[in-house]
Every structure is written in structure tokens, then in C-alpha cells.
Coordinates of C-alpha atoms and ligand atoms in Angstrom, one line a residue:
M1 CA 8.1 -15.0 -15.7
A2 CA 5.1 -12.3 -16.4
L3 CA 5.1 -9.4 -13.8
A4 CA 1.9 -8.3 -12.3
Q5 CA 0.3 -4.7 -13.3
I6 CA -0.9 -4.2 -9.4
G7 CA -1.1 -6.2 -6.2
V8 CA -3.6 -6.5 -3.3
T9 CA -2.7 -7.7 -0.2
G10 CA -5.4 -8.2 2.7
L11 CA -7.7 -10.9 1.3
A12 CA -11.1 -10.7 3.3
V13 CA -14.1 -9.4 1.7
M14 CA -13.2 -6.2 0.0
G15 CA -9.3 -7.0 -1.1
R16 CA -10.5 -10.7 -2.6
N17 CA -13.4 -8.5 -4.5
L18 CA -10.8 -5.8 -5.5
A19 CA -8.4 -8.1 -6.6
R20 CA -11.1 -9.8 -8.7
N21 CA -11.9 -6.6 -10.6
F22 CA -8.4 -5.9 -11.1
A23 CA -7.9 -9.8 -13.0
R24 CA -11.5 -9.4 -14.6
N25 CA -10.5 -5.9 -16.1
G26 CA -7.7 -7.7 -17.7
F27 CA -4.7 -6.9 -15.7
T28 CA -2.5 -9.1 -13.8
V29 CA -2.7 -9.2 -10.3
A30 CA -0.5 -10.1 -7.8
V31 CA -2.6 -11.1 -4.2
H32 CA -1.1 -12.2 -1.2
N33 CA -2.3 -12.4 2.8
R34 CA -0.7 -12.9 6.2
S35 CA -2.7 -16.1 6.2
P36 CA -1.9 -17.7 3.2
Q37 CA -5.3 -19.6 3.0
K38 CA -7.2 -16.8 1.8
M39 CA -4.8 -16.2 -1.3
Q40 CA -5.3 -19.9 -1.9
S41 CA -9.1 -19.9 -1.8
L42 CA -9.1 -16.8 -3.7
I43 CA -6.9 -18.7 -6.8
E44 CA -9.0 -22.0 -6.5
E45 CA -12.4 -20.5 -6.7
H46 CA -11.8 -17.3 -9.0
G47 CA -8.3 -18.3 -10.7
D48 CA -10.3 -18.6 -14.0
E49 CA -11.5 -15.0 -13.9
G50 CA -8.1 -13.6 -14.8
D51 CA -4.2 -13.4 -14.2
F52 CA -3.3 -14.1 -10.8
I53 CA -0.3 -14.4 -9.2
G54 CA -0.2 -15.6 -5.5
S55 CA 2.3 -15.2 -3.3
E56 CA 2.7 -16.8 0.3
S57 CA 5.7 -14.3 1.2
L58 CA 5.6 -10.7 1.1
E59 CA 9.3 -11.1 -0.1
D60 CA 7.9 -13.2 -2.8
F61 CA 4.7 -10.9 -3.5
V62 CA 6.4 -7.8 -4.1
A63 CA 9.3 -9.7 -6.5
S64 CA 6.4 -10.8 -8.8
L65 CA 5.4 -6.9 -9.4
E66 CA 6.3 -4.7 -12.1
R67 CA 8.1 -1.4 -11.4
P68 CA 7.0 1.3 -10.1
R69 CA 5.5 -1.1 -8.1
K70 CA 1.6 -0.7 -7.1
V71 CA 0.7 -2.1 -4.1
V72 CA -2.8 -2.2 -2.5
I73 CA -3.3 -2.6 1.0
M74 CA -6.6 -3.8 2.1
V75 CA -6.5 -4.7 5.5
Q76 CA -8.2 -3.3 9.0
A77 CA -7.7 0.5 9.2
G78 CA -5.4 1.6 12.1
A79 CA -2.8 -0.9 13.6
A80 CA -3.1 -3.4 10.9
T81 CA -2.7 -1.1 8.0
D82 CA 0.6 0.4 10.1
A83 CA 2.0 -3.5 10.6
V84 CA 1.8 -4.0 6.8
I85 CA 2.9 -0.7 5.7
D86 CA 6.0 -2.0 8.0
S87 CA 6.9 -5.1 6.4
L88 CA 6.3 -3.7 3.1
V89 CA 8.6 -0.8 3.0
P90 CA 11.8 -2.3 2.8
L91 CA 11.1 -4.5 0.1
L92 CA 10.0 -1.8 -1.9
E93 CA 12.4 0.9 -4.1
T94 CA 11.9 4.5 -5.1
G95 CA 9.0 5.6 -7.2
D96 CA 6.9 2.7 -5.9
I97 CA 3.5 3.3 -5.2
V98 CA 1.6 1.7 -1.5
I99 CA -2.2 2.4 -1.9
D100 CA -3.9 1.9 1.4
A101 CA -7.7 1.5 0.2
G102 CA -9.1 0.5 3.5
N103 CA -11.0 3.1 5.5
A104 CA -8.1 5.1 7.0
H105 CA -8.6 8.5 9.6
Y106 CA -7.2 11.0 7.3
P107 CA -4.5 12.3 9.7
D108 CA -3.2 8.6 9.2
T109 CA -2.9 8.7 5.8
R110 CA -0.9 12.6 5.8
R111 CA 1.6 10.9 8.7
R112 CA 2.0 7.9 6.5
E113 CA 2.1 9.8 3.2
A114 CA 4.8 12.1 4.7
A115 CA 7.0 9.5 6.4
L116 CA 7.0 7.8 3.2
K117 CA 8.2 10.4 1.3
E118 CA 11.0 10.7 3.3
L119 CA 12.1 7.0 1.9
G120 CA 11.7 8.2 -1.7
L121 CA 7.8 5.9 -1.7
H122 CA 4.6 7.5 -3.1
F123 CA 1.6 6.7 -0.8
V124 CA -1.7 7.0 -1.8
G125 CA -4.9 6.9 0.5
A126 CA -7.7 6.1 -1.5
G127 CA -11.4 6.0 -0.5
V128 CA -13.5 2.8 -1.8
S129 CA -17.2 2.8 -1.4
G130 CA -19.5 0.8 -2.4
G131 CA -19.2 -2.6 0.5
E132 CA -18.1 -5.7 -1.2
E133 CA -20.4 -5.7 -4.5
G134 CA -19.0 -2.1 -5.4
A135 CA -15.0 -3.5 -4.6
L136 CA -16.2 -6.4 -7.4
L137 CA -18.1 -5.1 -9.9
G138 CA -17.1 -0.9 -9.6
P139 CA -16.7 1.5 -6.8
S140 CA -16.5 4.9 -6.0
I141 CA -13.0 5.7 -5.5
M142 CA -11.5 8.6 -4.2
P143 CA -7.2 8.3 -4.4
G144 CA -5.4 10.7 -2.6
G145 CA -1.4 11.2 -2.7
P146 CA 1.0 12.3 -5.2
A147 CA -0.5 14.0 -8.2
E148 CA 2.6 12.0 -10.0
S149 CA 1.5 8.7 -8.8
Y150 CA -2.0 9.0 -10.3
E151 CA -0.2 9.4 -14.1
T152 CA 0.3 5.4 -13.6
L153 CA -2.1 4.5 -11.0
G154 CA -5.1 6.4 -12.4
P155 CA -5.7 4.6 -15.4
I156 CA -5.9 1.0 -13.8
L157 CA -7.9 2.6 -11.3
E158 CA -9.9 4.2 -13.4
K159 CA -10.7 1.3 -14.9
I160 CA -12.0 -0.7 -12.3
A161 CA -14.5 2.0 -11.2
A162 CA -18.0 2.2 -11.6
Q163 CA -18.4 4.0 -14.7
V164 CA -21.5 6.3 -15.1
D165 CA -22.3 7.6 -18.7
G166 CA -18.7 6.3 -20.0
V167 CA -17.3 8.3 -17.1
P168 CA -15.4 6.5 -14.5
C169 CA -15.9 7.4 -10.7
C170 CA -12.9 7.7 -9.8
T171 CA -10.2 11.0 -10.0
H172 CA -7.1 12.1 -8.2
V173 CA -8.8 13.9 -5.1
G174 CA -5.9 15.9 -4.0
P175 CA -2.7 15.3 -2.1
D176 CA -1.9 13.3 1.1
G177 CA -5.0 12.6 2.8
A178 CA -7.6 14.2 0.4
G179 CA -8.7 10.8 -1.0
H180 CA -9.3 9.7 2.7
F181 CA -10.9 12.9 3.8
V182 CA -13.3 13.1 0.9
K183 CA -14.6 9.7 1.6
M184 CA -15.0 10.5 5.5
V185 CA -17.2 13.2 4.1
H186 CA -19.0 10.9 1.9
N187 CA -19.6 8.7 4.7
G188 CA -20.8 11.3 6.8
I189 CA -23.8 12.6 4.4
E190 CA -24.4 8.6 4.0
Y191 CA -25.3 9.3 7.6
A192 CA -27.6 12.3 7.0
D193 CA -28.9 10.9 3.8
M194 CA -30.0 7.7 5.6
Q195 CA -31.7 9.5 8.8
L196 CA -33.8 12.0 6.4
I197 CA -35.1 8.6 4.9
G198 CA -35.5 7.2 8.2
E199 CA -37.8 10.5 9.6
A200 CA -39.8 10.8 6.0
Y201 CA -40.7 7.0 7.0
Q202 CA -41.7 8.1 10.5
L203 CA -43.6 10.6 9.4
L204 CA -46.0 8.9 6.8
R205 CA -45.9 6.0 8.9
D206 CA -47.5 7.9 12.1
G207 CA -49.5 10.7 10.2
L208 CA -51.2 8.0 7.5
S209 CA -51.2 5.2 9.5
L210 CA -49.5 3.0 6.5
S211 CA -48.0 -0.1 6.6
P212 CA -44.6 -0.5 5.8
A213 CA -44.9 -1.8 2.9
E214 CA -47.6 0.8 1.4
I215 CA -44.5 3.7 2.8
G216 CA -42.3 1.1 0.7
E217 CA -44.3 1.7 -2.4
I218 CA -44.2 5.3 -2.2
F219 CA -40.4 5.2 -1.9
A220 CA -40.8 3.2 -4.6
Q221 CA -42.4 5.9 -6.5
W222 CA -40.2 8.8 -5.0
N223 CA -37.2 6.7 -6.7
E224 CA -38.9 7.7 -10.2
G225 CA -38.0 11.3 -9.6
D226 CA -35.7 13.7 -8.2
L227 CA -34.8 11.5 -5.3
E228 CA -33.9 8.6 -7.2
S229 CA -30.8 7.0 -5.6
F230 CA -29.5 3.8 -4.5
L231 CA -30.3 5.0 -0.5
I232 CA -34.2 5.5 -1.8
E233 CA -34.2 2.2 -3.6
I234 CA -33.0 0.4 -0.9
T235 CA -35.3 1.6 1.2
A236 CA -38.4 0.5 -0.9
E237 CA -36.9 -2.9 -0.7
V238 CA -36.4 -3.0 3.1
L239 CA -39.8 -1.9 4.1
G240 CA -41.4 -4.1 1.5
Q241 CA -39.6 -7.3 3.1
V242 CA -41.9 -9.5 5.4
D243 CA -40.1 -11.8 7.9
A244 CA -39.8 -15.5 7.0
R245 CA -40.3 -16.2 10.9
T246 CA -43.4 -14.1 12.1
G247 CA -44.8 -12.7 8.5
K248 CA -44.3 -9.2 10.0
P249 CA -42.6 -6.7 8.3
L250 CA -39.1 -7.4 8.5
V251 CA -38.3 -3.6 10.1
D252 CA -40.8 -4.5 12.7
V253 CA -38.7 -7.0 14.0
I254 CA -35.3 -5.5 13.7
V255 CA -34.5 -3.7 16.8
D256 CA -34.4 -0.1 16.6
Q257 CA -30.5 0.4 17.7
A258 CA -28.3 2.0 15.1
G259 CA -24.9 1.1 15.0
Q260 CA -21.9 3.2 13.4
K261 CA -18.8 2.2 12.7
G262 CA -17.3 5.7 13.0
T263 CA -17.0 7.7 10.4
G264 CA -19.5 9.7 11.0
R265 CA -18.3 10.4 14.4
W266 CA -14.6 11.9 12.6
T267 CA -16.8 13.6 10.0
V268 CA -18.7 16.0 12.6
Q269 CA -15.4 16.1 15.1
N270 CA -13.5 17.2 12.1
A271 CA -16.7 19.7 11.3
L272 CA -16.1 21.2 14.8
D273 CA -12.2 21.6 14.3
L274 CA -12.7 23.6 10.9
G275 CA -15.6 25.5 12.6
V276 CA -18.2 24.3 9.4
P277 CA -21.5 23.6 10.4
V278 CA -22.8 19.8 9.4
T279 CA -25.9 19.9 11.6
G280 CA -27.7 17.1 9.3
I281 CA -24.8 15.1 9.5
A282 CA -23.9 15.9 13.3
E283 CA -27.9 15.4 14.1
A284 CA -27.7 12.1 12.2
T285 CA -24.4 10.7 14.1
F286 CA -26.9 11.7 17.5
A287 CA -29.5 10.1 16.4
R288 CA -27.9 6.7 15.8
A289 CA -26.3 7.4 19.5
I290 CA -29.6 8.2 21.0
S291 CA -31.4 5.1 19.5
S292 CA -28.7 3.0 21.1
Q293 CA -29.1 4.9 24.8
V294 CA -31.2 2.2 25.9
A295 CA -31.0 2.9 29.3
Q296 CA -32.0 6.8 29.2
R297 CA -34.9 5.8 26.7
E298 CA -36.4 3.1 29.3
A299 CA -36.3 5.7 31.9
A300 CA -37.9 8.4 29.8
R301 CA -40.3 6.3 28.0
D302 CA -43.4 6.5 31.1
V303 CA -42.0 9.8 32.5
L304 CA -41.3 12.3 29.9
S305 CA -45.1 13.8 29.1
A306 CA -46.4 14.4 25.8
S307 CA -48.6 17.1 25.1
T308 CA -48.8 16.3 21.9
S309 CA -52.0 17.3 19.5
D310 CA -53.3 14.9 17.0
W311 CA -52.7 14.3 13.5
H312 CA -55.1 16.4 11.3
I313 CA -54.6 15.4 7.7
N314 CA -57.4 16.3 5.3
N315 CA -55.3 15.4 1.9
R316 CA -53.3 12.1 2.2
E317 CA -51.4 12.9 -1.4
G318 CA -50.6 16.7 -0.1
F319 CA -49.1 15.3 2.9
I320 CA -47.2 12.9 0.8
E321 CA -46.1 15.4 -1.3
D322 CA -44.9 17.9 1.8
V323 CA -43.0 14.7 2.9
R324 CA -41.2 14.4 0.0
L325 CA -40.3 18.0 -0.7
A326 CA -39.1 18.3 2.9
L327 CA -36.9 15.3 2.5
Y328 CA -35.8 16.9 -0.8
A329 CA -34.9 20.2 0.8
S330 CA -33.3 18.7 4.0
K331 CA -30.8 16.4 1.7
V332 CA -29.8 19.7 -0.5
V333 CA -28.4 21.0 3.1
A334 CA -26.9 18.0 4.5
Y335 CA -25.0 18.0 0.9
A336 CA -24.1 21.5 0.8
Q337 CA -23.1 21.6 4.6
G338 CA -20.9 18.2 3.6
F339 CA -19.7 20.3 0.1
D340 CA -18.5 23.3 2.7
Q341 CA -16.5 20.9 4.7
I342 CA -14.7 19.5 1.8
Q343 CA -13.5 22.9 0.8
A344 CA -12.8 24.3 4.3
A345 CA -10.2 21.1 4.6
S346 CA -9.4 21.6 0.9
E347 CA -8.5 25.7 2.2
Q348 CA -7.0 24.5 5.6
Y349 CA -4.7 21.6 3.7
G350 CA -4.2 23.4 0.2
W351 CA -5.8 20.3 -1.1
D352 CA -7.2 22.2 -4.1
I353 CA -10.4 19.6 -4.6
D354 CA -12.6 20.0 -7.3
R355 CA -16.0 19.8 -5.5
G356 CA -17.9 19.3 -8.8
A357 CA -15.4 15.9 -9.5
M358 CA -16.2 14.7 -5.9
A359 CA -20.0 14.8 -6.7
R360 CA -19.1 13.1 -10.5
I361 CA -17.2 10.5 -8.8
W362 CA -20.3 9.8 -6.2
R363 CA -22.7 9.1 -9.3
G364 CA -21.8 5.6 -9.2
G365 CA -20.6 2.7 -7.4
C366 CA -21.1 4.2 -3.7
I367 CA -23.8 4.4 -1.1
I368 CA -25.1 7.7 -2.2
R369 CA -25.3 7.5 -5.4
A370 CA -28.0 9.4 -6.9
R371 CA -29.6 11.5 -9.6
F372 CA -29.3 14.8 -8.2
L373 CA -25.5 14.2 -7.6
N374 CA -25.2 15.2 -11.6
R375 CA -26.9 18.3 -10.4
I376 CA -24.4 19.1 -8.1
T377 CA -21.9 18.6 -10.7
E378 CA -23.6 21.3 -12.6
A379 CA -23.8 23.6 -10.2
Y380 CA -20.0 23.7 -9.4
E381 CA -19.5 23.9 -13.3
R382 CA -21.5 27.0 -13.1
D383 CA -19.3 28.7 -9.8
G384 CA -16.2 26.8 -9.1
E385 CA -16.4 29.4 -6.2
L386 CA -20.0 28.5 -5.4
A387 CA -20.3 29.6 -1.3
S388 CA -23.4 27.0 -0.7
L389 CA -24.7 24.6 -2.5
L390 CA -27.8 26.4 -1.6
V391 CA -27.2 29.5 -3.7
D392 CA -27.0 28.1 -7.0
P393 CA -29.7 29.0 -9.0
Y394 CA -31.3 25.6 -9.5
F395 CA -30.5 24.3 -5.8
A396 CA -32.1 27.9 -4.3
D397 CA -35.2 27.6 -6.6
A398 CA -35.8 23.9 -5.8
V399 CA -35.7 24.6 -1.9
S400 CA -37.7 27.6 -2.0
E401 CA -40.2 25.3 -4.2
G402 CA -40.4 22.7 -1.0
V403 CA -39.8 25.4 2.0
G404 CA -43.3 25.9 3.0
A405 CA -44.1 22.1 2.7
W406 CA -40.9 22.1 4.4
R407 CA -42.4 24.2 7.5
R408 CA -45.7 22.8 7.9
I409 CA -44.1 19.1 7.7
V410 CA -41.2 20.2 10.6
S411 CA -44.5 22.0 12.6
M412 CA -46.7 19.0 12.0
A413 CA -43.7 16.7 13.6
A414 CA -43.2 19.3 17.0
L415 CA -46.8 19.0 17.4
T416 CA -47.4 15.5 17.0
G417 CA -44.1 14.6 18.9
V418 CA -42.4 12.7 15.9
P419 CA -38.7 13.4 16.5
T420 CA -37.4 14.7 13.3
P421 CA -33.5 16.3 14.4
A422 CA -32.1 15.8 10.8
F423 CA -35.4 17.8 8.9
S424 CA -35.7 20.7 11.8
S425 CA -31.9 20.9 12.2
S426 CA -31.7 21.5 8.0
L427 CA -34.6 24.0 8.3
A428 CA -33.0 25.7 11.0
Y429 CA -29.6 26.0 9.3
Y430 CA -31.4 27.3 5.9
D431 CA -33.1 29.8 7.9
A432 CA -30.0 30.8 9.8
L433 CA -28.4 31.5 6.2
R434 CA -31.7 33.4 5.4
S435 CA -31.6 35.6 8.3
E436 CA -30.9 39.8 7.7
R437 CA -29.8 39.6 11.9
L438 CA -29.1 36.5 13.8
P439 CA -29.4 37.0 17.6
A440 CA -25.3 36.5 17.7
A441 CA -25.1 40.1 18.2
L442 CA -26.8 39.4 21.5
I443 CA -24.3 36.7 22.4
Q444 CA -21.1 39.0 21.8
G445 CA -23.1 41.1 24.1
Q446 CA -22.8 38.4 26.6
R447 CA -19.6 37.6 26.2
D448 CA -18.8 41.4 26.3
F449 CA -20.3 41.3 29.6
F450 CA -18.8 38.0 31.3
G451 CA -15.4 38.0 29.6
A452 CA -14.3 41.3 27.9
H453 CA -14.1 39.6 24.7
T454 CA -14.9 43.0 23.1
Y455 CA -17.5 43.3 19.7
K456 CA -17.6 44.8 16.5
R457 CA -19.9 47.6 15.4
V458 CA -22.3 47.6 12.4
D459 CA -21.4 51.7 11.6
A460 CA -17.8 51.5 12.7
E461 CA -14.6 50.3 12.3
G462 CA -12.7 48.7 15.2
T463 CA -13.1 46.6 18.1
F464 CA -15.2 47.4 21.2
H465 CA -16.1 46.9 24.8
T466 CA -18.4 48.5 27.3
L467 CA -17.3 49.2 30.8
W468 CA -20.1 46.7 32.4
S469 CA -18.9 47.1 36.1
G470 CA -18.1 50.6 35.5
D471 CA -20.3 53.3 34.2
R472 CA -21.3 51.5 31.1
S473 CA -19.5 53.6 28.3
E474 CA -18.1 52.3 25.5
V475 CA -14.4 52.0 24.6
E476 CA -12.3 51.3 22.0
A477 CA -10.1 48.1 22.7
Ligands
NAP501 N1 -16.5 -4.3 4.6 C1 -16.7 -3.3 3.7 O1 -18.0 -3.0 3.2 C2 -15.6 -2.3 3.6 C3 -16.1 -0.9 2.7 C4 -15.2 0.1 2.6 C5 -13.8 0.0 3.0 N2 -13.7 -1.4 3.9 C6 -12.3 -1.0 4.3 O2 -11.7 -2.1 3.5 C7 -10.8 -2.9 4.4 C8 -10.8 -4.2 4.5 O3 -12.0 -4.5 4.9 P1 -12.8 -6.0 4.9 O4 -14.0 -6.1 5.4 O5 -12.7 -6.8 3.4 O6 -11.7 -6.6 6.0 P2 -10.9 -6.5 7.4 O7 -12.2 -7.5 8.1 O8 -11.1 -5.2 8.1 O9 -9.8 -7.1 7.7 C9 -9.3 -8.3 7.4 C10 -7.6 -8.5 6.8 O10 -6.7 -7.7 7.2 C11 -5.7 -8.6 7.7 N3 -5.1 -8.3 9.0 C12 -5.5 -7.8 9.8 N4 -4.5 -7.7 10.7 C13 -3.5 -7.8 10.1 C14 -1.8 -7.3 10.2 N5 -1.4 -7.1 11.3 N6 -1.0 -8.0 9.5 C15 -1.3 -8.1 8.2 N7 -2.6 -8.3 7.7 C16 -3.6 -8.1 8.8 C17 -6.5 -10.4 7.6 O11 -5.0 -10.8 7.5 P3 -5.9 -12.5 8.1 O12 -6.9 -13.1 7.0 O13 -4.5 -13.3 8.1 O14 -6.7 -12.3 9.3 C18 -7.3 -9.7 6.5 O15 -6.9 -10.2 5.3 C19 -11.0 -1.9 5.7 O16 -9.6 -0.8 6.2 C20 -12.5 -1.4 5.7 O17 -12.5 -0.5 6.7 C21 -14.6 -2.2 4.1

């Protein structure tokens, strides 16, 4: 009997499409699901797309794979993934490769990788982005785990990944949890990007009293330039959609409470641990939380005074261009912060992640795919040690060009009372980075006052403390 080159267990929407993608690309694929109906229906409905070997038992599934076996697990993250690993492991042999392609939290991936290594097995935590359509037609794939396993697994994954300019959107990210970590930050950046787009929409709507469809047309135009991306493209589509029931713009009948599955929260929690400011991602995550705080919003609506100014827009086209420039600049900040987080984790865990390669594999297949990512890859190719994306000459110029517009938009939003947390915090971050002196000096003074936390001086080596409750002389600490 012919053996399968790769297997997929967990055939809900993602696993099913990933298995079809393998088969359509010429791989013989073994398929298995806890409840066999999903396996049977896959073969009944799509068996003609390629070579599938279906198994009802995990034992038969494992036996249908060529060695080293490559088993993709595509089930719910967390306990379900552990349960599948636990049943799979006793059936595997040294050198086999287990790939978790679900949305695992990277510390879980690190734990699983270490445990399977003890047993002589390779564990690859692979971030997969692009939703169900990406899984079928070509996702962006971010595999971590041992470099050795990528030698056999990589060519298979690269074949089913999205391709941009003939380059696959898949590369070995780094050891153990690196792949799932990068996927997590990808999702965090996705949160920031969506929030920024939302703020731009609200400004255009309130400032120019435009209809959603008219704003959709502006986004469609923006999609022809530097902002070209999947998220801008779908924004134009969503804003142009008319609700069949009411004839109103669909966006006006959707409840304004944004959901989240938790990857934004994970990104922010980790950024706090690493001490990396990801203000764009954090504000985006909190903005979703505020939107869902129904009780607080209702209580505040009629109580909190506005004291807002009226809009004064003399130049309609100029305002639209200002919003576009502010959006682009804020977006550069959000991405710069995300890449800083990847770099910090890479250093902390010894992952040696190539940031330019991450931007390259996000160019296709995934939700944040964008023209702009080419520029990020180029920036890291120019300087692999770049301190911040913002100081790369291309991005420094691009943001400097828009900084006046950015300030006008953020101040106008504050005066008119439009909440723009991501635009505003990105500008504040930009200004903090470029400031000669920050009030952190005062904070150090305060800390020394109440907690003898000491401070350093600008004009002398060493650590100092002022005797605040004594004669206020300074001593070396
Ligand atoms: N949906 C997306 O757009 C998307 C995008 C990227 C990544 N992901 C990730 O991809 C993974 C799969 O997502 P999904 O939406 O296709 O499926 P899902 O709804 O997350 O999971 C359902 C699958 O998990 C299996 N399962 C659950 N508990 C199990 C257990 N204890 N033992 C064995 N199998 C178990 C189910 O088997 P039964 O059929 O027997 O119940 C079913 O095949 C998730 O980690 C998800 O976060 C999803």
C-alpha cells in the first residue's frame, strides 16, 4: 500500500482545508478525525482533488504514514491539543515530526517541544494565518521547532503556502515556540491595524459627514497606494455593503462591540513581561474591551460632558489626505513595535529570528498581507540590527512627511471628541522616541524620594540617593 507523505488529524474547517491543500499540491495525505464522520465527508466530497488515505483509528492513521512521519494536528488549542498529542505519541517512533498548526500559546509550544524532545520526537509549533480560505488556497505558515525537522517538512509546507513573486510565505522561524510566538505578534499587529483603520473611518465619517459607501470609495482609492493591503481592501467592501433587511449600510446595523479570541491579549501580556511598549496593539485590544463595556458606556453617555469644538474643515481633499498620512504613520509605529517585540523575545529565548524574513512570509496568505511589508523586508535587509523600523531611512522619511498631518488629525480628534486611542498613542510613542529629555528623570526623583530607589546622574558615573528626610545632601548608593 502507498504511504502518505503527511497526515492531518483534526478535520474541522481548518484541518479539512489544509488536508485538501496538501492533496491538491500532489501530496498523498493521511486524514483522521476523532469523530470519523468528518473524515468520511472530506473523502466523499473532495476525494477527487488528490490522494487521501482515510483512517478511523489513530493507529491506522499513523500506520498509513511514511517515515519519518509528519503529523499535523489541527484541533482546538489548549487541552484538546494535549489530548491528541498524548494519544499520538505512544504510536510514534524516534525522528517522527508532530506539527501543531493550531493557535497555541507559545509557552505551551515550548513545554510540548521539550517533552517530545525527551522522547526523541520533533515537535513543530506552526503558526498558520489566513483563516479557512488561506488554509485551502495558501496560508502564511510560521513553523518553529528544530531546524532539522524543517529539512524534510519545509519543502512540503512551502509548497502549500501562499506564494508572492514566486517566494513561499513560509520559512523556519526559529527553535521551539518561535513560530507560535511570531503568529501571536502577527495577530496583535492585526488588532492594531484594524483599530487604526476604524479610527480613520470614524474621522472621515464625523469630519466630512460622508456615508459609509463614500468612505468605502476612499479606502478603495487608498488601496491603490502605499496602504494597499487585504485589510484596507475588505474595509472598502464592508463599508459598501447594504443591509438587505433595512436598506441601510450594513456597518450601521452591526452592534458596535468588538469581539476577540485572545491573541491580542496574549501579545500585550507578553509585551509587558518583556518590557516592550506595544502601544498600538495595547490600545487596539483595550478599544475592543471598551466597546464591549456596555454598562459603563450606557452610564457615561449622558453624564460625561463633551465640551467639544465644531469641525472646521475648509479643504475636504486636504483632510482626507491628512487622515491617510496619519493612518500610514500610525501603522508604521504599530509594526515597528511588533517587530521590537519579536526581537526582544528572540534575544530572551535565543531564537535568532530574522525579522526581514517574517515580513516576507506575511506578504501573502495572511490577514495583514500588504504591499508595505516589502518595505519592511528591505529595511531589515539594509540593516539586520536596525534599532527600530522607524529609524530606517525609508520609514523615517515616510513618517516625517506625514508628521504634520498626524498632529493635525490627533489634535482635531481631541477637540471634536472622536476617540482615536491608536492614532494618539502612536504619535505619543513617536514623540517619546525622538525626545531629547523625558520626564522619566522626574519619575526617578520621585522614586528615590519615597522608596530610596536611587538614580543615575547625567554628569557622573555611579548610582546616587538624596537624603530626602535628612539634610537633602546626595550620597553615593
Ligand atoms: N478558524 C480559523 O479561521 C483559524 C485560523 C487560524 C488558526 N486556527 C486554529 O486552527 C485550529 C483548528 O481550528 P478549527 O476552527 O478548524 O477547529 P476547532 O473548532 O478549533 O476544533 C475542532 C476540531 O478539534 C477536534 N477536537 C476537539 N477536542 C478534541 C479532543 N479532545 N481530541 C481529539 N480531537 C478533538 C474536533 O474533533 P471532533 O470533530 O471529533 O469534535 C474537531 O476536529 C484551532 O487551534 C484554531 O485556533 C483557526
